[in-house]
Short mmCIF file of C-alpha atoms and ligand atoms in Angstrom, two decimals:
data_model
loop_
_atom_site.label_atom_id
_atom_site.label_comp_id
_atom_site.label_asym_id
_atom_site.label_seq_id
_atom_site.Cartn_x
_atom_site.Cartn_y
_atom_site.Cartn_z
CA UNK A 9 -19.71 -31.05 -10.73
CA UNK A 10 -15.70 -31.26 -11.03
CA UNK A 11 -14.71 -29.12 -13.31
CA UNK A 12 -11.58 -29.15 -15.01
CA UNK A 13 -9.85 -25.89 -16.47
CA UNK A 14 -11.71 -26.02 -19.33
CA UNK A 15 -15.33 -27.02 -18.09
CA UNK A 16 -15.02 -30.11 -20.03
CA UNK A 17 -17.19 -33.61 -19.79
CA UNK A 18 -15.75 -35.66 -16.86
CA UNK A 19 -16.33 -38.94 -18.12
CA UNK A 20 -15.33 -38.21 -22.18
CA UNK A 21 -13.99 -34.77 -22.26
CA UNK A 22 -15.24 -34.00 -25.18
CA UNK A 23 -17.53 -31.47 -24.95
CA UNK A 24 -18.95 -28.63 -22.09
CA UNK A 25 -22.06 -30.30 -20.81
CA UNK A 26 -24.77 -28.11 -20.92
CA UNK A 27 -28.25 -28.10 -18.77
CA UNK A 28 -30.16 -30.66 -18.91
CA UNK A 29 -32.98 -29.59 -16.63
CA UNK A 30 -33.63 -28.18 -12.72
CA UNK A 31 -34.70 -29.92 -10.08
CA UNK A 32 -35.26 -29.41 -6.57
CA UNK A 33 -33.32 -26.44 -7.41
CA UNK A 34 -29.96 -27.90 -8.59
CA UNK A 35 -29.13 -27.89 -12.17
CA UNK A 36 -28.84 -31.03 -13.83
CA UNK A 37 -25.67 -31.09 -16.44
CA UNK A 38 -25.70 -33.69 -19.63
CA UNK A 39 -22.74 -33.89 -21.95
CA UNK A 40 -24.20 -34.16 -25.56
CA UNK A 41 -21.72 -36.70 -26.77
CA UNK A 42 -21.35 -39.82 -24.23
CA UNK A 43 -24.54 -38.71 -22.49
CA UNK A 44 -23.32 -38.98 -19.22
CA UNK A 45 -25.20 -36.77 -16.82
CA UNK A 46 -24.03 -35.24 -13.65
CA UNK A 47 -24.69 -32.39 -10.58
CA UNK A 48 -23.88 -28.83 -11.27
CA UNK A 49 -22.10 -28.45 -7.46
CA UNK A 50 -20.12 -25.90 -6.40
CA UNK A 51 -19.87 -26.55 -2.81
CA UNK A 52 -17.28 -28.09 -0.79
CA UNK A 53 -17.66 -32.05 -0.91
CA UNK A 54 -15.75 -33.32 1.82
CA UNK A 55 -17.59 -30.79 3.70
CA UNK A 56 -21.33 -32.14 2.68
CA UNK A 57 -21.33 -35.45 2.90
CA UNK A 58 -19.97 -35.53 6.13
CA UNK A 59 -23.07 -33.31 7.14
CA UNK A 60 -25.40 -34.61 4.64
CA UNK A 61 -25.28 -38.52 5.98
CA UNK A 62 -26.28 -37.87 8.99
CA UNK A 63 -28.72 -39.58 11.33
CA UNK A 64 -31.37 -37.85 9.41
CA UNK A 65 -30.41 -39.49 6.10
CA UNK A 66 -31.30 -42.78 7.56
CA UNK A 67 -34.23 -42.14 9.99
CA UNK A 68 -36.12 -40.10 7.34
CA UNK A 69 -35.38 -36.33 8.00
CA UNK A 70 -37.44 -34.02 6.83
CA UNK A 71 -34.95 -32.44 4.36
CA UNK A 72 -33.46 -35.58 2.45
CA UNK A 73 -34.45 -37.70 -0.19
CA UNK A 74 -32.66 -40.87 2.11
CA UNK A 75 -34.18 -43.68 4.34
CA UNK A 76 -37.68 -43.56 6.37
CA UNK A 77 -35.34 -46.42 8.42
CA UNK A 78 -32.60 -48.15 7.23
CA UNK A 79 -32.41 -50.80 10.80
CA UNK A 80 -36.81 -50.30 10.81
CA UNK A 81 -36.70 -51.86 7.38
CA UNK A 82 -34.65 -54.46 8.37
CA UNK A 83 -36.07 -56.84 6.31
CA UNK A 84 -36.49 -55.18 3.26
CA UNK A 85 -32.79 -54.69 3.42
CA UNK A 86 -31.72 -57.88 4.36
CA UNK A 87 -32.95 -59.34 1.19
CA UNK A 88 -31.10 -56.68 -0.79
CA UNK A 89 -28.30 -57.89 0.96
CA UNK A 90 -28.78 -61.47 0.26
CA UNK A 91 -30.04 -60.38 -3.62
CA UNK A 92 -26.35 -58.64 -3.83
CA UNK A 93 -24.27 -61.51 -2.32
CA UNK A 94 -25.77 -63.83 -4.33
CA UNK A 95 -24.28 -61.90 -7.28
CA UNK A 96 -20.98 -61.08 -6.09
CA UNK A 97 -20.78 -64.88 -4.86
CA UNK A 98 -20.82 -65.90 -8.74
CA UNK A 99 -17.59 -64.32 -9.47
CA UNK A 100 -15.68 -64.87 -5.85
CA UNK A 101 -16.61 -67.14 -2.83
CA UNK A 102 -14.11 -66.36 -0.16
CA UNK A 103 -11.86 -64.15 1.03
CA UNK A 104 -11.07 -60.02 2.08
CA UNK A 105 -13.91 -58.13 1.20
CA UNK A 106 -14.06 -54.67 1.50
CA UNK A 107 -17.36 -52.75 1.69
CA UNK A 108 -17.43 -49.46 0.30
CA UNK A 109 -20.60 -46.93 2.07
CA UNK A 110 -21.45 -50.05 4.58
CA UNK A 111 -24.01 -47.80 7.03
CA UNK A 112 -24.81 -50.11 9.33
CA UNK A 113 -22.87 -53.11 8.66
CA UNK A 114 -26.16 -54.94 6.88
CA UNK A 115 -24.33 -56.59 3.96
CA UNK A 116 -21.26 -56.84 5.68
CA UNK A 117 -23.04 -59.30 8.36
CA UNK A 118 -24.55 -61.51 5.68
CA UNK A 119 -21.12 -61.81 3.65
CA UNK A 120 -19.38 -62.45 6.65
CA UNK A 121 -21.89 -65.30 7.40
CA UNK A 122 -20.92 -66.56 3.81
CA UNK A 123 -17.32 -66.70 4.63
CA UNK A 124 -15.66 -63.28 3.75
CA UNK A 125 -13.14 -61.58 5.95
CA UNK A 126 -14.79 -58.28 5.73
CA UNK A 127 -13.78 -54.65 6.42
CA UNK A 128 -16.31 -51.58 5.67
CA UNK A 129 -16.01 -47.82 5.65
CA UNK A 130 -18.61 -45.03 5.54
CA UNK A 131 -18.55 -41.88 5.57
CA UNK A 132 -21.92 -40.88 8.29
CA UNK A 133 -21.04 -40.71 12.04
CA UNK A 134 -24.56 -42.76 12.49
CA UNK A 135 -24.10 -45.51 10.63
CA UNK A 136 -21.17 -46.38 11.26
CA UNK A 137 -22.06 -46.06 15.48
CA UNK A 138 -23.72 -49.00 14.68
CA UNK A 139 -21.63 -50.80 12.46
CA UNK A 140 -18.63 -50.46 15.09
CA UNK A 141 -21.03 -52.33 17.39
CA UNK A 142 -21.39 -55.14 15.28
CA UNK A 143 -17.65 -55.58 13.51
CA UNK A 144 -15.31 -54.42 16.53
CA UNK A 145 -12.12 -52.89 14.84
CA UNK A 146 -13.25 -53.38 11.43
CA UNK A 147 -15.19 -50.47 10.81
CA UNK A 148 -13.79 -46.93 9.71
CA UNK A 149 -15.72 -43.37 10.02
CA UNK A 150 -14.07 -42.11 6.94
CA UNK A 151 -14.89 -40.76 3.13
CA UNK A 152 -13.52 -43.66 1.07
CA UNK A 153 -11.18 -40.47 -0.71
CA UNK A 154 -10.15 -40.05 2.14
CA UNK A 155 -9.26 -43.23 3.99
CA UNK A 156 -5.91 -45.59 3.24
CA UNK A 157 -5.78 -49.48 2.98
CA UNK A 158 -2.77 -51.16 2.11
CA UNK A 159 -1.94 -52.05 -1.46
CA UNK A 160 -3.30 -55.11 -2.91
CA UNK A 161 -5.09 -56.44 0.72
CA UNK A 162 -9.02 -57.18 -1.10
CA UNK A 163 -10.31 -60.23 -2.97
CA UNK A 164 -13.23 -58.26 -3.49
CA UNK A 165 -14.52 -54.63 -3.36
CA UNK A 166 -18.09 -53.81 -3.22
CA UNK A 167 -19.91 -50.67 -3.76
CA UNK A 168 -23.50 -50.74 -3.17
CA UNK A 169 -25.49 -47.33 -4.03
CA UNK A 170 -22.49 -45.49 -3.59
CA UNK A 171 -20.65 -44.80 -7.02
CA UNK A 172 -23.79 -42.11 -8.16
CA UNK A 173 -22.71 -40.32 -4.29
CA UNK A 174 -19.20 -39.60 -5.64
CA UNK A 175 -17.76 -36.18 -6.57
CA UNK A 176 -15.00 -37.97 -8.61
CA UNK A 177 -15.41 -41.66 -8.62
CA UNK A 178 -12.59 -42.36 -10.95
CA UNK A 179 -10.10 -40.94 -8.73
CA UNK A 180 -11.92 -43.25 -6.20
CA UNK A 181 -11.91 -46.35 -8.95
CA UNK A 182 -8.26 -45.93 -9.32
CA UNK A 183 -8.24 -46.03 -5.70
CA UNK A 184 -9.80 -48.97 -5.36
CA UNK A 185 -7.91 -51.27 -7.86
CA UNK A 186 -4.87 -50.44 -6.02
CA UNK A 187 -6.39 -52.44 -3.38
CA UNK A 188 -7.62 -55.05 -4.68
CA UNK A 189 -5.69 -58.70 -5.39
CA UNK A 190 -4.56 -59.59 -8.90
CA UNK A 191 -7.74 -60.11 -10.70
CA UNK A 192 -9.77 -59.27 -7.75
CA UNK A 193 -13.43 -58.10 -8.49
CA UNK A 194 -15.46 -55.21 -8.22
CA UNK A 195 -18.94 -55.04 -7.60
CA UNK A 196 -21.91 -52.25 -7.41
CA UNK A 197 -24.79 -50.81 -8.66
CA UNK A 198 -26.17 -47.48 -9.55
CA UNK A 199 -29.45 -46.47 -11.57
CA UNK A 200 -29.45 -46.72 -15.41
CA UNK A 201 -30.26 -43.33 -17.04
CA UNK A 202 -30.70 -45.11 -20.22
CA UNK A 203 -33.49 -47.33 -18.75
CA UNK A 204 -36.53 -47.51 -20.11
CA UNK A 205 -38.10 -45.98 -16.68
CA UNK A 206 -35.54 -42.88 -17.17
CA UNK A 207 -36.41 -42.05 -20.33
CA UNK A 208 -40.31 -42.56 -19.62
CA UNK A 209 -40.25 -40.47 -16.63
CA UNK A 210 -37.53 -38.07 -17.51
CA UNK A 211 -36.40 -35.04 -14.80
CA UNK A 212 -39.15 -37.04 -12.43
CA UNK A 213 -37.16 -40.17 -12.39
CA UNK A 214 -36.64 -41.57 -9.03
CA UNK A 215 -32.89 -41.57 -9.26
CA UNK A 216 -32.44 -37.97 -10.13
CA UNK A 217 -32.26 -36.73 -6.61
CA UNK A 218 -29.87 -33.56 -6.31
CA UNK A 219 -27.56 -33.21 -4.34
CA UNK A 220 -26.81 -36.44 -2.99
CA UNK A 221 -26.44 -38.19 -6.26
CA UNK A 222 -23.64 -36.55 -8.28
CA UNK A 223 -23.46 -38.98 -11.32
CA UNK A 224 -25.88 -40.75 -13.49
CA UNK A 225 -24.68 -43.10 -15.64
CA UNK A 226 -25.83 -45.49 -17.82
CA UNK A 227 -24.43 -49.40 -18.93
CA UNK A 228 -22.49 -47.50 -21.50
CA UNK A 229 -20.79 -44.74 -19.54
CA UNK A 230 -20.43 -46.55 -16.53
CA UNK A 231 -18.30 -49.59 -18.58
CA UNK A 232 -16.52 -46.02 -19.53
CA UNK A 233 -15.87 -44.95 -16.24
CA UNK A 234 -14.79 -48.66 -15.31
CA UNK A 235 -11.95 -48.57 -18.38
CA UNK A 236 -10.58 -45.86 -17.47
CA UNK A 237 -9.88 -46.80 -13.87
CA UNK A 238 -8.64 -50.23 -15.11
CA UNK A 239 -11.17 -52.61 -15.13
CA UNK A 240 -12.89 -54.61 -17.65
CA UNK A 241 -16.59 -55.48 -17.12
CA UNK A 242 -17.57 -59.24 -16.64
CA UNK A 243 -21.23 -58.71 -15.91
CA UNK A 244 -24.31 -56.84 -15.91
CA UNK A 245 -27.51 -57.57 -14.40
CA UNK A 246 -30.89 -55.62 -13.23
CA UNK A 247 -31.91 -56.33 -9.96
CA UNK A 248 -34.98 -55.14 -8.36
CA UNK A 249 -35.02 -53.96 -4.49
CA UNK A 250 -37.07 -54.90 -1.72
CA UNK A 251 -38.40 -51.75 -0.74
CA UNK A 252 -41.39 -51.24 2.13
CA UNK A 253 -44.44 -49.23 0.81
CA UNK A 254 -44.32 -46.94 4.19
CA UNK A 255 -40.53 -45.98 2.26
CA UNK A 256 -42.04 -45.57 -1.12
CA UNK A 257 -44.27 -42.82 0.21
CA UNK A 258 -41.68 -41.15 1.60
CA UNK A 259 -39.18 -41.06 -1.16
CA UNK A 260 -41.96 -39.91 -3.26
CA UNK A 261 -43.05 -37.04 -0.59
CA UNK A 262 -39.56 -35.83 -0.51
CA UNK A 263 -38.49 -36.04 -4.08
CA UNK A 264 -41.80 -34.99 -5.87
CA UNK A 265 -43.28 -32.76 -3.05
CA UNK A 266 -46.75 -34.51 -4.20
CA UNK A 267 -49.29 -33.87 -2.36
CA UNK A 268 -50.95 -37.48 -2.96
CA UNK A 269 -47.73 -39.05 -1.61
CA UNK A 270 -47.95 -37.11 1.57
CA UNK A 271 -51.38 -38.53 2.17
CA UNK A 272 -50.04 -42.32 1.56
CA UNK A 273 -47.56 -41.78 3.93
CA UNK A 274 -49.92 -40.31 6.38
CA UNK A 275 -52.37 -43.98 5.85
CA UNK A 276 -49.46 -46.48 5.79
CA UNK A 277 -46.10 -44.84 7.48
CA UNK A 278 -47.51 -46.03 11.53
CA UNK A 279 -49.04 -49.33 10.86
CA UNK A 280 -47.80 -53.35 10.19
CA UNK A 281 -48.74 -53.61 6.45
CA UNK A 282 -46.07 -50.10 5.53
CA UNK A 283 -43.52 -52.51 6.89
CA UNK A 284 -43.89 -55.53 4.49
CA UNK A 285 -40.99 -55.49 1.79
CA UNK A 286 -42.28 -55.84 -1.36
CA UNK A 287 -40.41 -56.87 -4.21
CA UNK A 288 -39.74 -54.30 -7.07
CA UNK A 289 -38.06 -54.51 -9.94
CA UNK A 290 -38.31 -51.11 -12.65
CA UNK A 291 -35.19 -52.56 -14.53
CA UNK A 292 -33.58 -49.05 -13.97
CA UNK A 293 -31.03 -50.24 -11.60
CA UNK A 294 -27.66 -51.87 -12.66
CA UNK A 295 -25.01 -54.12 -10.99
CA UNK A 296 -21.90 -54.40 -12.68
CA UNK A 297 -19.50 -56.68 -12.14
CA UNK A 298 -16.03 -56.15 -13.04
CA UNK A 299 -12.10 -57.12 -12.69
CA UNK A 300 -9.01 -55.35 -12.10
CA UNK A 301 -6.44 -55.21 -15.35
CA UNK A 302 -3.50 -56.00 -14.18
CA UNK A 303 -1.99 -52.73 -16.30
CA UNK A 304 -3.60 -49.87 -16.04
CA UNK A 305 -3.70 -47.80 -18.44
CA UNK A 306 -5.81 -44.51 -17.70
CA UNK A 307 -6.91 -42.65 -20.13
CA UNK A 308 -8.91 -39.54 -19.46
CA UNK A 309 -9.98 -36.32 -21.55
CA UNK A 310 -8.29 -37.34 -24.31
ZN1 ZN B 406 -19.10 -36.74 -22.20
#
């Protein structure tokens, strides 16, 4: 977590978050008062994630709670894809689109397809190998805190499973409506911890997955987050993901350790039917779609 001198909640400031539970051997922090919750890390971050994203994040290494195989499950992914330019097509149709964590170039192919001018940027040495092969010159190997665009160059800037990755994603936020067009929009998606599934499942919920997810927000903290960094929320919607039941095994063998998961991925991981993307939808997941304010005015720990 980034702390500030006094230990305070990121998001509200408010109050020192205390523990909320351990898992996988990370404490998870929750402030009491906005509910936001988020990593206790200590480490260096520029440092991890350019370790952590590596080719094993996407191929299904043994360690990380990632992808069995993001290009393998093509198809799964390519209907995400379609699923998340179908929403970001209600708010803009054309023009520069940047793509915030674009691995392998996936959505960034379909949007171009649409008609976007697109640009992407990740952070892992693997994905974006293959991203360079498909968008010549368009592509950078770079933490988005670290890279530079030029003021005001994006219609639209889209973020997809990447804000919940983020040591301080309203530094990054801030970042990002600098570059964006008068009234451009904003669009991504993280988990709801205030979703029904959350709150059923509690410290076993999917999403909690120390250390690669840093924040978990909820509709409420995220619209929050978005003030603060100058935007004001259009939209909100719950989609599902096409997912392949050979991944589903193996997010549930790496999160949950479980024994009966290890087994499922031992029956389905090698043949045809692990492959088919199936359609699920645990309503846990929001997108949130959202416009720059043409003055903003950032508040924080106030
Ligand atoms: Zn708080």
């Amino acid at each position: 977590m980034r702390k500030d001198k006094t230990n305070r909640c990121y998001l509200c400031g408010f109050r020192i978050p205390s523990i909320a539970f351990k898992k996988l051997g990370w404490n998870i922090l929750q402030c009491k008062s906005c509910g936001v919750y988020n990593l206790d890390f200590a480490g260096e971050y520029q440092q991890f994630i350019r370790t952590y994203y590596d080719r094993g994040f996407f191929t299904g290494g043994s360690n990380r709670a990632g992808y069995l195989s993001y290009e393998g499950d093509r198809k799964a992914e390519d209907k995400n894809m379609a699923n998340y330019l179908k929403g970001v097509r209600r708010f803009v149709q054309s023009g520069e689109l940047l793509d915030v964590g674009c691995a392998t170039g996936l959505f960034m192919l379909q949007a171009e397809k649409a008609g976007f001018t697109v640009t992407g940027l990740d952070v892992s040495e693997y994905a974006t190998r293959i991203a360079k092969r498909r968008f010549t010159g368009k592509i950078k190997t770079e933490s988005i805190e670290n890279a530079l665009y030029a003021p005001r160059s994006f219609s639209v800037i889209t973020l997809f499973d990447v804000i919940e990755h983020l040591e301080d994603p309203r530094a990054v936020l801030v970042k990002l409506h600098g570059y964006l067009k008068k009234n451009g929009i904003l669009v991504l998606n993280t988990g709801d911890a205030d979703s029904l599934m959350a709150k059923i499942q509690g410290k076993d919920w999917h999403f909690f997955i120390p250390p690669q997810h840093f924040f978990y927000f909820s509709k409420k903290t995220l619209t929050t987050l978005l003030h603060q960094a100058g935007f004001r929320v259009l939209a909100i919607d719950r989609k599902g993901k096409w997912v392949t039941l050979r991944y589903l095994f193996h997010l549930a063998r790496q999160i949950q350790q479980d024994a009966l998961a290890k087994f499922g991925f031992k029956l389905v991981g090698g043949i045809a039917p692990g492959k088919i993307p199936i359609y699920i939808n645990l309503f846990d997941n929001i997108t949130v779609y959202a416009v720059k304010k043409n003055n903003r005015t950032q508040k924080r720990n106030t």
